[in-house]
Short mmCIF file of C-alpha atoms in Angstrom, two decimals:
data_model
loop_
_atom_site.label_atom_id
_atom_site.label_comp_id
_atom_site.label_asym_id
_atom_site.label_seq_id
_atom_site.Cartn_x
_atom_site.Cartn_y
_atom_site.Cartn_z
CA MET A 1408 -118.47 76.78 14.14
CA LYS A 1409 -119.90 75.90 10.84
CA LEU A 1410 -117.37 76.45 8.14
CA THR A 1411 -118.53 78.04 4.76
CA LYS A 1412 -117.91 76.34 1.60
CA PRO A 1413 -114.97 78.52 0.32
CA GLN A 1414 -113.31 77.87 3.95
CA THR A 1415 -113.81 74.28 3.53
CA ARG A 1416 -112.11 74.28 -0.04
CA VAL A 1417 -109.03 76.35 1.32
CA ILE A 1418 -108.47 73.90 4.25
CA TYR A 1419 -108.58 70.84 1.76
CA LEU A 1420 -106.10 72.65 -0.61
CA ALA A 1421 -103.78 73.49 2.32
CA THR A 1422 -103.91 69.85 3.45
CA MET A 1423 -103.08 68.66 -0.11
CA VAL A 1424 -100.09 70.93 -0.42
CA LEU A 1425 -98.58 69.68 2.86
CA GLY A 1426 -98.88 66.02 2.06
CA LEU A 1427 -97.20 66.61 -1.55
CA SER A 1428 -94.39 68.53 0.30
CA ALA A 1429 -93.81 65.61 2.75
CA CYS A 1430 -93.55 63.17 -0.09
CA SER A 1431 -91.15 65.13 -2.06
CA SER A 1432 -88.68 65.68 0.84
CA PRO A 1433 -85.62 63.55 0.91
CA LEU A 1434 -85.56 60.44 3.14
CA LYS A 1435 -83.26 60.50 6.21
CA TYR A 1436 -81.55 57.37 7.92
CA ALA A 1437 -79.70 57.20 10.85
CA PRO A 1438 -76.05 56.73 10.25
CA ARG A 1439 -74.90 53.21 9.73
CA ASP A 1440 -71.63 51.77 11.10
CA HIS A 1441 -69.26 51.83 8.38
CA GLY A 1442 -67.45 48.67 9.39
CA ALA A 1443 -70.71 46.68 9.01
CA THR A 1444 -71.44 47.76 5.47
CA THR A 1445 -71.47 44.61 3.13
CA SER A 1446 -72.27 44.24 -0.44
CA SER A 1447 -71.83 41.64 -3.07
CA ALA A 1448 -68.74 43.60 -4.25
CA GLN A 1449 -67.37 43.65 -0.83
CA ALA A 1450 -68.14 39.93 -0.15
CA LYS A 1451 -65.77 38.77 -2.79
CA PRO A 1452 -62.36 40.42 -1.42
CA SER A 1453 -62.43 37.73 1.48
CA GLN A 1454 -62.49 34.97 -1.15
CA ALA A 1455 -59.86 36.94 -3.41
CA GLN A 1456 -57.74 37.04 -0.52
CA ASP A 1457 -57.38 33.41 -0.39
CA CYS A 1458 -55.84 33.65 -3.71
CA GLN A 1459 -53.37 36.35 -2.97
CA GLY A 1460 -49.95 34.86 -4.01
CA SER A 1461 -50.99 31.36 -2.39
CA TYR A 1462 -53.91 29.13 -1.53
CA ARG A 1463 -54.16 26.78 1.38
CA VAL A 1464 -56.06 23.72 0.36
CA ARG A 1465 -59.14 22.77 2.44
CA SER A 1466 -60.84 19.31 2.81
CA GLY A 1467 -63.00 18.53 -0.24
CA ASP A 1468 -61.12 20.91 -2.48
CA THR A 1469 -60.27 20.05 -6.27
CA LEU A 1470 -57.79 21.80 -8.16
CA SER A 1471 -60.48 22.64 -10.75
CA GLU A 1472 -62.80 24.37 -8.00
CA ILE A 1473 -59.56 26.34 -6.64
CA ALA A 1474 -58.66 27.34 -10.18
CA VAL A 1475 -62.39 28.89 -10.67
CA LYS A 1476 -62.23 30.37 -7.15
CA CYS A 1477 -58.85 32.22 -7.97
CA ASP A 1478 -59.96 33.10 -11.62
CA ILE A 1479 -57.10 31.07 -13.20
CA SER A 1480 -57.21 28.10 -15.75
CA MET A 1481 -56.70 24.84 -13.89
CA SER A 1482 -53.92 23.77 -16.48
CA ARG A 1483 -51.95 26.84 -15.77
CA LEU A 1484 -52.26 26.35 -12.00
CA ALA A 1485 -51.40 22.81 -12.16
CA LYS A 1486 -48.13 23.75 -14.26
CA TYR A 1487 -47.32 26.63 -11.97
CA ASN A 1488 -47.28 24.09 -9.13
CA GLN A 1489 -45.64 21.39 -11.22
CA LEU A 1490 -48.71 18.95 -10.67
CA LEU A 1491 -49.69 16.26 -12.92
CA PRO A 1492 -52.84 14.32 -13.83
CA PRO A 1493 -55.09 13.66 -11.93
CA TYR A 1494 -53.85 16.68 -9.95
CA ILE A 1495 -53.58 14.98 -6.49
CA ILE A 1496 -53.42 17.74 -3.83
CA TYR A 1497 -53.33 17.50 0.13
CA VAL A 1498 -55.28 19.29 2.89
CA ASN A 1499 -53.36 22.10 4.19
CA GLN A 1500 -51.09 22.16 0.97
CA GLU A 1501 -50.07 25.61 -0.07
CA LEU A 1502 -50.53 26.24 -3.70
CA LEU A 1503 -48.75 29.07 -5.39
CA ILE A 1504 -51.06 31.48 -7.49
CA PRO A 1505 -49.34 33.17 -10.23
CA SER A 1506 -49.87 36.99 -10.65
CA VAL A 1507 -51.16 38.48 -13.86
CA GLN A 1508 -47.48 39.79 -14.58
CA ALA A 1509 -46.36 36.00 -14.16
CA LEU A 1510 -48.89 34.50 -16.27
CA GLN A 1511 -48.11 37.24 -19.23
CA THR A 1512 -44.27 36.63 -19.03
CA SER A 1513 -44.10 32.82 -18.22
CA PRO A 1514 -42.81 30.69 -21.14
CA GLU A 1515 -44.74 27.76 -22.66
CA LEU A 1516 -44.53 24.81 -20.70
CA VAL A 1517 -44.16 21.41 -22.19
CA ASP A 1518 -46.59 18.75 -21.24
CA ASP A 1519 -44.80 15.59 -20.00
CA ASN A 1520 -47.12 13.33 -21.74
CA GLU A 1521 -45.63 13.45 -25.04
CA ASP A 1522 -45.06 11.06 -27.72
CA PRO A 1523 -42.75 8.43 -26.16
CA ALA A 1524 -40.96 7.63 -29.42
CA ASN A 1525 -39.33 11.15 -29.33
CA ASP A 1526 -37.96 10.70 -26.00
CA ILE A 1527 -36.92 7.47 -25.06
CA THR A 1528 -33.70 6.75 -22.64
CA GLY A 1529 -33.57 3.14 -24.07
CA GLN A 1530 -35.95 0.40 -24.32
CA SER A 1531 -35.60 -3.03 -22.42
CA ARG A 1532 -37.58 -5.64 -24.33
CA VAL A 1533 -38.16 -9.07 -23.49
CA GLN A 1534 -39.36 -11.86 -25.72
CA PRO A 1535 -42.57 -12.98 -24.43
CA GLU A 1536 -42.30 -16.48 -22.77
CA PRO A 1537 -44.46 -19.07 -24.49
CA LEU A 1538 -47.20 -19.61 -22.06
CA GLN A 1539 -48.21 -23.00 -21.00
CA PRO A 1540 -51.95 -24.09 -21.29
CA LYS A 1541 -52.23 -23.75 -17.32
CA ASN A 1542 -51.41 -20.05 -17.54
CA GLN A 1543 -53.78 -19.29 -20.37
CA ALA A 1544 -56.39 -18.23 -18.00
CA PRO A 1545 -59.71 -16.71 -19.91
CA ILE A 1546 -59.84 -12.84 -19.96
CA LYS A 1547 -62.08 -11.63 -17.38
CA GLN A 1548 -64.84 -9.52 -18.31
CA ALA A 1549 -64.85 -6.92 -15.53
CA LYS A 1550 -67.72 -4.39 -15.12
CA GLN A 1551 -66.47 -0.79 -15.67
CA LEU A 1552 -67.06 1.60 -13.13
CA SER A 1553 -69.10 4.92 -13.53
CA PRO A 1554 -66.78 7.86 -14.53
CA PRO A 1555 -66.47 10.71 -12.02
CA LYS A 1556 -68.16 13.97 -12.22
CA GLU A 1557 -64.97 16.13 -11.92
CA ASP A 1558 -61.87 16.25 -13.87
CA SER A 1559 -59.49 16.62 -10.72
CA ALA A 1560 -59.25 14.51 -7.48
CA LYS A 1561 -60.52 15.75 -4.14
CA ALA A 1562 -57.94 16.91 -1.72
CA ILE A 1563 -56.06 14.19 0.41
CA GLU A 1564 -55.53 14.15 4.26
CA ARG A 1565 -51.73 13.57 4.48
CA GLN A 1566 -52.38 11.17 7.47
CA ASP A 1567 -54.67 8.10 7.09
CA THR A 1568 -56.87 7.33 10.19
CA PRO A 1569 -55.93 4.30 12.14
CA GLN A 1570 -58.52 2.22 10.68
CA GLU A 1571 -57.30 3.05 7.19
CA ARG A 1572 -53.72 2.79 7.79
CA VAL A 1573 -52.25 -0.05 5.70
CA LYS A 1574 -49.09 -1.85 6.34
CA MET A 1575 -46.27 -1.68 3.70
CA GLU A 1576 -44.14 -4.57 2.78
CA LYS A 1577 -41.03 -4.67 5.12
CA SER A 1578 -38.54 -4.42 2.24
CA GLY A 1579 -40.56 -1.66 0.84
CA LYS A 1580 -39.95 -3.27 -2.68
CA TRP A 1581 -42.69 -2.91 -5.41
CA VAL A 1582 -43.67 -5.92 -7.26
CA TRP A 1583 -43.98 -6.18 -11.13
CA PRO A 1584 -47.37 -5.39 -11.86
CA MET A 1585 -48.20 -7.78 -14.92
CA HIS A 1586 -46.96 -10.93 -16.36
CA LYS A 1587 -43.15 -10.84 -16.61
CA GLY A 1588 -43.18 -12.31 -20.13
CA LEU A 1589 -44.76 -9.21 -21.84
CA ASP A 1590 -42.70 -6.54 -23.74
CA TYR A 1591 -41.86 -3.43 -21.70
CA ARG A 1592 -39.91 -0.31 -21.82
CA TYR A 1593 -38.66 2.50 -19.62
CA ILE A 1594 -39.74 5.88 -21.21
CA ARG A 1595 -38.10 9.08 -20.24
CA ASP A 1596 -39.38 12.57 -20.32
CA ARG A 1597 -37.49 15.86 -21.02
CA ALA A 1598 -36.81 16.14 -17.28
CA GLY A 1599 -35.07 12.89 -17.36
CA LEU A 1600 -37.76 10.97 -15.21
CA SER A 1601 -38.95 7.66 -16.52
CA VAL A 1602 -42.18 5.85 -16.75
CA LEU A 1603 -43.00 2.21 -17.32
CA GLU A 1604 -45.08 0.93 -20.31
CA ILE A 1605 -45.84 -2.75 -20.36
CA TYR A 1606 -47.55 -4.22 -23.62
CA GLY A 1607 -50.01 -6.87 -23.87
CA LEU A 1608 -53.55 -7.88 -24.57
CA PRO A 1609 -56.74 -6.35 -23.68
CA GLY A 1610 -58.00 -7.87 -20.24
CA GLN A 1611 -54.77 -9.09 -18.91
CA ASP A 1612 -54.44 -8.64 -15.05
CA VAL A 1613 -52.97 -5.32 -13.79
CA LYS A 1614 -51.79 -5.61 -10.10
CA ALA A 1615 -50.81 -3.19 -7.45
CA VAL A 1616 -47.14 -2.61 -6.90
CA THR A 1617 -47.46 -2.54 -3.25
CA SER A 1618 -50.27 -2.16 -0.68
CA GLY A 1619 -51.88 0.99 -0.32
CA LYS A 1620 -55.39 2.88 -0.52
CA VAL A 1621 -57.14 3.94 -4.02
CA VAL A 1622 -57.18 7.80 -4.05
CA TYR A 1623 -58.60 8.02 -7.77
CA ALA A 1624 -60.50 5.64 -9.91
CA GLY A 1625 -62.02 7.09 -13.08
CA ASN A 1626 -61.82 8.30 -16.57
CA GLY A 1627 -61.98 11.97 -15.97
CA ILE A 1628 -58.30 12.91 -16.96
CA ALA A 1629 -57.64 13.53 -20.68
CA ASN A 1630 -55.46 11.20 -22.45
CA PHE A 1631 -55.03 8.57 -19.85
CA GLY A 1632 -58.32 6.59 -20.39
CA TRP A 1633 -59.39 4.53 -17.19
CA MET A 1634 -57.02 5.21 -14.54
CA LEU A 1635 -56.18 4.36 -10.89
CA VAL A 1636 -54.00 6.19 -8.42
CA ILE A 1637 -52.82 4.26 -5.32
CA LYS A 1638 -51.28 6.13 -2.41
CA HIS A 1639 -48.76 4.10 -0.27
CA THR A 1640 -48.04 5.01 3.42
CA ASP A 1641 -44.53 6.22 2.75
CA GLU A 1642 -46.00 9.23 0.66
CA TYR A 1643 -45.49 7.43 -2.49
CA MET A 1644 -48.00 7.07 -5.20
CA SER A 1645 -48.42 4.72 -8.20
CA ILE A 1646 -50.51 5.70 -11.38
CA TYR A 1647 -52.09 2.90 -13.54
CA ALA A 1648 -53.54 4.30 -16.87
CA HIS A 1649 -55.06 3.17 -20.17
CA ASN A 1650 -57.02 0.24 -18.49
CA SER A 1651 -60.12 -1.38 -19.98
CA ALA A 1652 -61.61 -1.78 -16.64
CA LEU A 1653 -61.21 -0.91 -12.96
CA LEU A 1654 -61.73 -3.40 -10.34
CA VAL A 1655 -61.55 -1.20 -7.31
CA ARG A 1656 -62.95 2.00 -6.26
CA GLU A 1657 -62.06 5.07 -4.27
CA GLY A 1658 -61.33 4.39 -0.90
CA ASP A 1659 -60.43 0.81 -1.32
CA ILE A 1660 -57.49 -0.73 0.68
CA VAL A 1661 -55.45 -2.88 -1.49
CA LYS A 1662 -52.78 -5.41 -0.97
CA SER A 1663 -49.32 -5.82 -2.81
CA GLY A 1664 -49.82 -7.74 -6.02
CA GLN A 1665 -53.71 -7.65 -5.86
CA VAL A 1666 -55.62 -7.43 -9.41
CA VAL A 1667 -56.74 -3.88 -9.45
CA ALA A 1668 -57.48 -3.45 -13.13
CA THR A 1669 -57.39 -5.14 -16.59
CA MET A 1670 -55.12 -3.81 -19.35
CA GLY A 1671 -56.72 -1.89 -22.18
CA ALA A 1672 -56.02 0.78 -24.92
CA THR A 1673 -58.45 3.54 -23.40
CA GLY A 1674 -57.28 7.36 -23.60
CA ASN A 1675 -54.54 8.46 -26.08
CA THR A 1676 -52.70 5.10 -27.07
CA LYS A 1677 -52.77 3.03 -30.19
CA ARG A 1678 -52.21 -0.15 -28.55
CA PRO A 1679 -53.19 -2.09 -25.34
CA LYS A 1680 -50.61 -1.06 -22.56
CA LEU A 1681 -50.29 -0.33 -19.04
CA TYR A 1682 -48.73 2.99 -18.28
CA LEU A 1683 -47.21 3.23 -14.92
CA GLU A 1684 -45.88 6.32 -12.96
CA ALA A 1685 -44.46 6.64 -9.69
CA ARG A 1686 -44.73 9.90 -7.64
CA TYR A 1687 -43.36 11.06 -4.27
CA GLN A 1688 -45.29 13.65 -2.25
CA GLY A 1689 -47.12 14.38 -5.44
CA ARG A 1690 -44.40 14.75 -7.71
CA LYS A 1691 -43.12 12.44 -10.49
CA VAL A 1692 -40.21 10.57 -9.89
CA ASP A 1693 -37.97 8.05 -11.88
CA ILE A 1694 -39.71 4.69 -11.54
CA LYS A 1695 -36.67 2.88 -12.92
CA LYS A 1696 -35.15 3.67 -9.47
CA ILE A 1697 -37.97 1.98 -7.90
CA LEU A 1698 -39.29 -0.81 -9.82
CA LYS A 1699 -37.25 -3.29 -11.97
CA PRO A 1700 -38.25 -6.71 -13.47
#
């Protein structure tokens, strides 16, 4: 049957109306499984849950990365857990994460790296012995290593692999890290724990107090200049700061008495010196009880 022109126009208009009504109708979807719903806002809680009260350190973590992840300043996180530069942490170590209330009410903490002149137990000075010509070795011009890109050391495995395990001296005694004719003094912090400072000339040899593995080598820690941290097999660590150059790298195995750096005046110091600190399980201990001339 042939349609007239008016009939054709009516059919066309009806088709347009139906099409527009279909476009304006709300879209319907099959109901989704509520448990499978994810979003960027819901993805963060799993990360935030890691920081609920405490955080367990994973391989490759640094304290600065953990601080960012847990939305807290690294200095606050370090002080809350009694960690000192270069903020050595261990895999599976549990770090306490302060709550907002704790941050608001916690008293101001004092930096242990204060001016030694204000807090000294007593100083033991020895007049330098006159050096014979045979002992006056020329100062070595050591090549400095490139500084690290981070400001805190990566998490350390508590147990070394058999290939990396090093043998401590049978006596366990630490050896003096520099020539014994140099001036030195033990300096106590407010907690009553002493560190050792030895004074000399730039370029003089700095030796490892005992065998171990270098776990930090760089100048990324404020105030300490070029610094080394050596981990020993009995969970002790020795820290050497203000060096002019480092002669070993992270991961190197060193022997007792091995030259590992040269004395300098880098970082926050007005004179060439070696700053030597002892730690046990990451915490500062009194070096005067471990190392004596």
